[in-house]
Short mmCIF file of C-alpha atoms in Angstrom, two decimals:
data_model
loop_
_atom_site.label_atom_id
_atom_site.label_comp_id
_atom_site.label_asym_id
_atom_site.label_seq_id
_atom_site.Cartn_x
_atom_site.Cartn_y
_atom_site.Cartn_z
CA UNK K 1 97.14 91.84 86.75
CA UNK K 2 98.02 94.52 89.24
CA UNK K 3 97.49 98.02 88.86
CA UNK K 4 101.18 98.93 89.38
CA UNK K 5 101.82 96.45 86.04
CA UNK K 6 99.50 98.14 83.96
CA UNK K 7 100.16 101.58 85.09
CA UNK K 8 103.97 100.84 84.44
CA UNK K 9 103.66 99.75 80.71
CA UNK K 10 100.95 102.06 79.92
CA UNK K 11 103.75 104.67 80.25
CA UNK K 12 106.45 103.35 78.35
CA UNK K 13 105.37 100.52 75.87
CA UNK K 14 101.55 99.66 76.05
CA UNK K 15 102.25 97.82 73.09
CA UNK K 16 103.98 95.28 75.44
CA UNK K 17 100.72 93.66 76.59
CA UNK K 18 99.08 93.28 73.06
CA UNK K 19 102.33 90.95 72.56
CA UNK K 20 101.35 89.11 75.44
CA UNK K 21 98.20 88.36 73.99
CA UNK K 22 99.58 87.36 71.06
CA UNK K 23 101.32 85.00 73.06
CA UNK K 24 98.18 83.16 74.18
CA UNK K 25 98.85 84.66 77.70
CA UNK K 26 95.43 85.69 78.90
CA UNK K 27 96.22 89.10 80.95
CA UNK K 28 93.07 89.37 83.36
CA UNK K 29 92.02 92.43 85.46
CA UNK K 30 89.60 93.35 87.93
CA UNK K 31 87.97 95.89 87.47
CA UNK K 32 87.36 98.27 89.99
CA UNK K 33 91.06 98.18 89.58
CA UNK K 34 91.34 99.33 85.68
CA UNK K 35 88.42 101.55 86.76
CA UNK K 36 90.25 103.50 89.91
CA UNK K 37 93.56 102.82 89.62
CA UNK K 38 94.42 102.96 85.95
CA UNK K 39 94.24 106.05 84.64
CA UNK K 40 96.19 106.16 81.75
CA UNK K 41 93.95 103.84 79.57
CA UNK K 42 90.01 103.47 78.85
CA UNK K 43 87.98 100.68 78.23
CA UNK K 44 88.10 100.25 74.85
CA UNK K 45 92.20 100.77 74.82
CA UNK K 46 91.78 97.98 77.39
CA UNK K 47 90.31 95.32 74.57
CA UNK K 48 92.36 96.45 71.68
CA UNK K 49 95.17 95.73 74.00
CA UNK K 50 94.04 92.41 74.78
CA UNK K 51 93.07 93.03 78.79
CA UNK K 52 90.33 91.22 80.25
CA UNK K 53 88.23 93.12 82.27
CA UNK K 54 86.49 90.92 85.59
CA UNK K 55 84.21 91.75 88.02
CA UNK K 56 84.62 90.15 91.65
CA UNK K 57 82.03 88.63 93.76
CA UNK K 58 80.03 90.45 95.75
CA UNK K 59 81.70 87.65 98.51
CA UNK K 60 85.17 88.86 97.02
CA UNK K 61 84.75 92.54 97.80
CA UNK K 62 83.79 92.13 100.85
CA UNK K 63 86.51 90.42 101.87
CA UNK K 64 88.78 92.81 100.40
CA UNK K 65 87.50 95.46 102.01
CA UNK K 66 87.29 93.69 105.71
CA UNK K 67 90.76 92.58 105.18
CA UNK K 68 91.78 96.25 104.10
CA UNK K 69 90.20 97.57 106.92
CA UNK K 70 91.97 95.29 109.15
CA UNK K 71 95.39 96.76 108.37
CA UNK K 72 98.65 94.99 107.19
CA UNK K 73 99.76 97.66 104.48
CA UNK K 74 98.11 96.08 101.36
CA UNK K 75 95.67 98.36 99.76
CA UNK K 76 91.64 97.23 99.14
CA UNK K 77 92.89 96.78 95.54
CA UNK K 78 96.07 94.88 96.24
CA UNK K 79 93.75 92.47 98.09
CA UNK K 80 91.36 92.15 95.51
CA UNK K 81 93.61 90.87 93.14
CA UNK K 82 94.75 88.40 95.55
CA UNK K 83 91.68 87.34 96.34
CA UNK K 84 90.38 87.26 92.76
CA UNK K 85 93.68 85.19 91.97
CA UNK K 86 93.31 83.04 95.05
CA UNK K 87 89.45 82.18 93.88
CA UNK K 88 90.22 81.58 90.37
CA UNK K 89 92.98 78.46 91.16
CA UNK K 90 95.01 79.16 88.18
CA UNK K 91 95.82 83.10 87.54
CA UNK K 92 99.34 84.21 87.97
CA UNK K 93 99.50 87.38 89.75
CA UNK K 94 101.22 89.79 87.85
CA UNK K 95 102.54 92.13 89.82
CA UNK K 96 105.41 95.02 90.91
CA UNK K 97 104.24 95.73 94.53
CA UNK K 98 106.49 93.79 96.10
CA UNK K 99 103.78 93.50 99.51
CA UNK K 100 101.52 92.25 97.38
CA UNK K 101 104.13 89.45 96.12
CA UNK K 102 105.06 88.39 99.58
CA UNK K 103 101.97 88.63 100.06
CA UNK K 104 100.40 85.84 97.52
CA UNK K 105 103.91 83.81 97.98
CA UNK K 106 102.58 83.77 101.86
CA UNK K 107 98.86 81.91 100.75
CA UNK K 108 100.56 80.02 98.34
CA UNK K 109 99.49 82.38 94.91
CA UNK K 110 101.62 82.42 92.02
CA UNK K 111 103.13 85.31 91.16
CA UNK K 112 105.68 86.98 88.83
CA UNK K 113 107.35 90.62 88.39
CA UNK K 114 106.21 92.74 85.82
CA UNK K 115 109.77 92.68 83.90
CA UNK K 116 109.48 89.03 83.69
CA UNK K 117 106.84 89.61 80.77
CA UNK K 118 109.91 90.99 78.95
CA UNK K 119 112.39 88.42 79.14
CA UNK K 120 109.39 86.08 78.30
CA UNK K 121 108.94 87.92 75.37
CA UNK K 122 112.64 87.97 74.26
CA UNK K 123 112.64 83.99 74.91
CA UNK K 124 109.89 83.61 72.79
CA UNK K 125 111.26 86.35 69.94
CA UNK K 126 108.50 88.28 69.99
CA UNK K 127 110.84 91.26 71.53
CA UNK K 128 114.25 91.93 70.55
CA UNK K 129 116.71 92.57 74.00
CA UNK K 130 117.50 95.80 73.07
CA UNK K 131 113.94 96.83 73.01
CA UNK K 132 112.88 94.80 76.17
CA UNK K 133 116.63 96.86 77.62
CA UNK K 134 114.57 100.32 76.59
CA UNK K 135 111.41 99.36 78.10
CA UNK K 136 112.64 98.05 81.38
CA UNK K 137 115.04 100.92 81.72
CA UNK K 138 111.93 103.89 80.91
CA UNK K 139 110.19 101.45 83.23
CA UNK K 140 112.42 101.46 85.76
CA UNK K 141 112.84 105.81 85.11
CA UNK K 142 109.06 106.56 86.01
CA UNK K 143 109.08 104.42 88.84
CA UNK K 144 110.88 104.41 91.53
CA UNK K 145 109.55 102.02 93.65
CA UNK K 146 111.71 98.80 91.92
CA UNK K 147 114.76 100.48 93.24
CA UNK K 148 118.18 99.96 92.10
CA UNK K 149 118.16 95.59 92.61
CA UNK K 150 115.16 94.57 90.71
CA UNK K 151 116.57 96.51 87.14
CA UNK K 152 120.03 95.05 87.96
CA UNK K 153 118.29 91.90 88.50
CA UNK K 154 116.58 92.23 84.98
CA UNK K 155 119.56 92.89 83.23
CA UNK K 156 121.92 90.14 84.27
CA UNK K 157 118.92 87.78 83.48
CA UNK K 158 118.25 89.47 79.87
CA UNK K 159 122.35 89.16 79.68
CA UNK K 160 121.76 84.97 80.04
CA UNK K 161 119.15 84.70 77.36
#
C-alpha cells in the first residue's frame, strides 16, 4: 500500500481498511513509508486496523534510493513500494499516485486505485453505496490530486453495481 492510500482514508474513514481485512485482503506496507509518510496514524492504530507493517531489503533500499536519485519524478518511497511489490511476485499495489501506477503498469506490477477498495467493498456488502458515495466524495474533498475524472469515474462505476 502507498502512502497516498493510507493517508487518504486515514482522513475520512480509517475504518475502511479494517473492512478490508475482514475481507481476507492482506493490506501490506513498508515501512519507512508508515514511518515518514503517514502521519496521521501510529503503530499500534496500524495493527488494530489490520496493516502489515514490512521492512525492505537492505538490496531493496538501495535500489530505491539509486533509482530516486536518478530522477524520473517518482519519490524514494514511491519506488520502494514498487520495488517491494515487484520482489514479492504477488502484492497488488495499492495506490492513488497516478506516476506510481504508470509506473508499475510499465514493469508489469499490478496495481489498483484506492477507490476501487470501495466498490469492492459494496460488491461484497460489507459497505453500503451510500456510505462508499460519502467516503469517496470526503476523499475526493481533501485531495485534490484525483481531479475531477477519477471521482466521476467512481461514481458511474458505483452507479453499475
Amino acid at each position: 500500500v502507498d502512502a497516498s492510500v493510507l493517508i487518504d482514508y486515514s482522513q475520512t474513514a480509517p475504518e475502511i481498511l479494517t473492512l478490508l481485512s475482514v475481507t481476507g485482503a492482506e493490506l501490506i506496507v513498508p515501512s519507512p513509508i508508515f514511518d515518514d509518510e503517514v502521519n496521521d496514524l501510529d503503530d499500534d492504530q496500524a495493527g488494530e486496523l489490520g496493516l502489515k507493517l514490512l521492512d525492505p531489503s537492505i538490496a531493496q533500499m538501495t535500489e530505491a534510493g539509486n533509482r530516486d536519485a536518478a530522477g524520473g519524478g517518482l519519490s524514494f518511497y514511491d519506488w520502494l513500494c514498487s520495488i517491494m511489490a515487484r520482489d514479492s511476485e504477488d502484492w497488488i499495489v495499492l495506490t492513488n499516485d497516478a506516476l506510481l501506477l504508470r509506473t508499475c503498469k510499465r514493469d508489469g506490477i499490478e496495481t489498483t486505485r484506492g477507490l476501487r477498495l470501495l466498490l469492492d467493498l459494496v460488491t461484497s456488502n460489507h459497505l453500503t453505496a451510500s456510505e462508499a458515495k460519502r467516503v469517496a466524495t470526503e476523499m475526493c474533498r481533501i485531495n485534490p490530486t484525483l481531479g475531477d475524472k477519477v471521482p466521476r469515474q467512481f461514481l458511474t462505476a458505483l452507479g453499475k453495481l
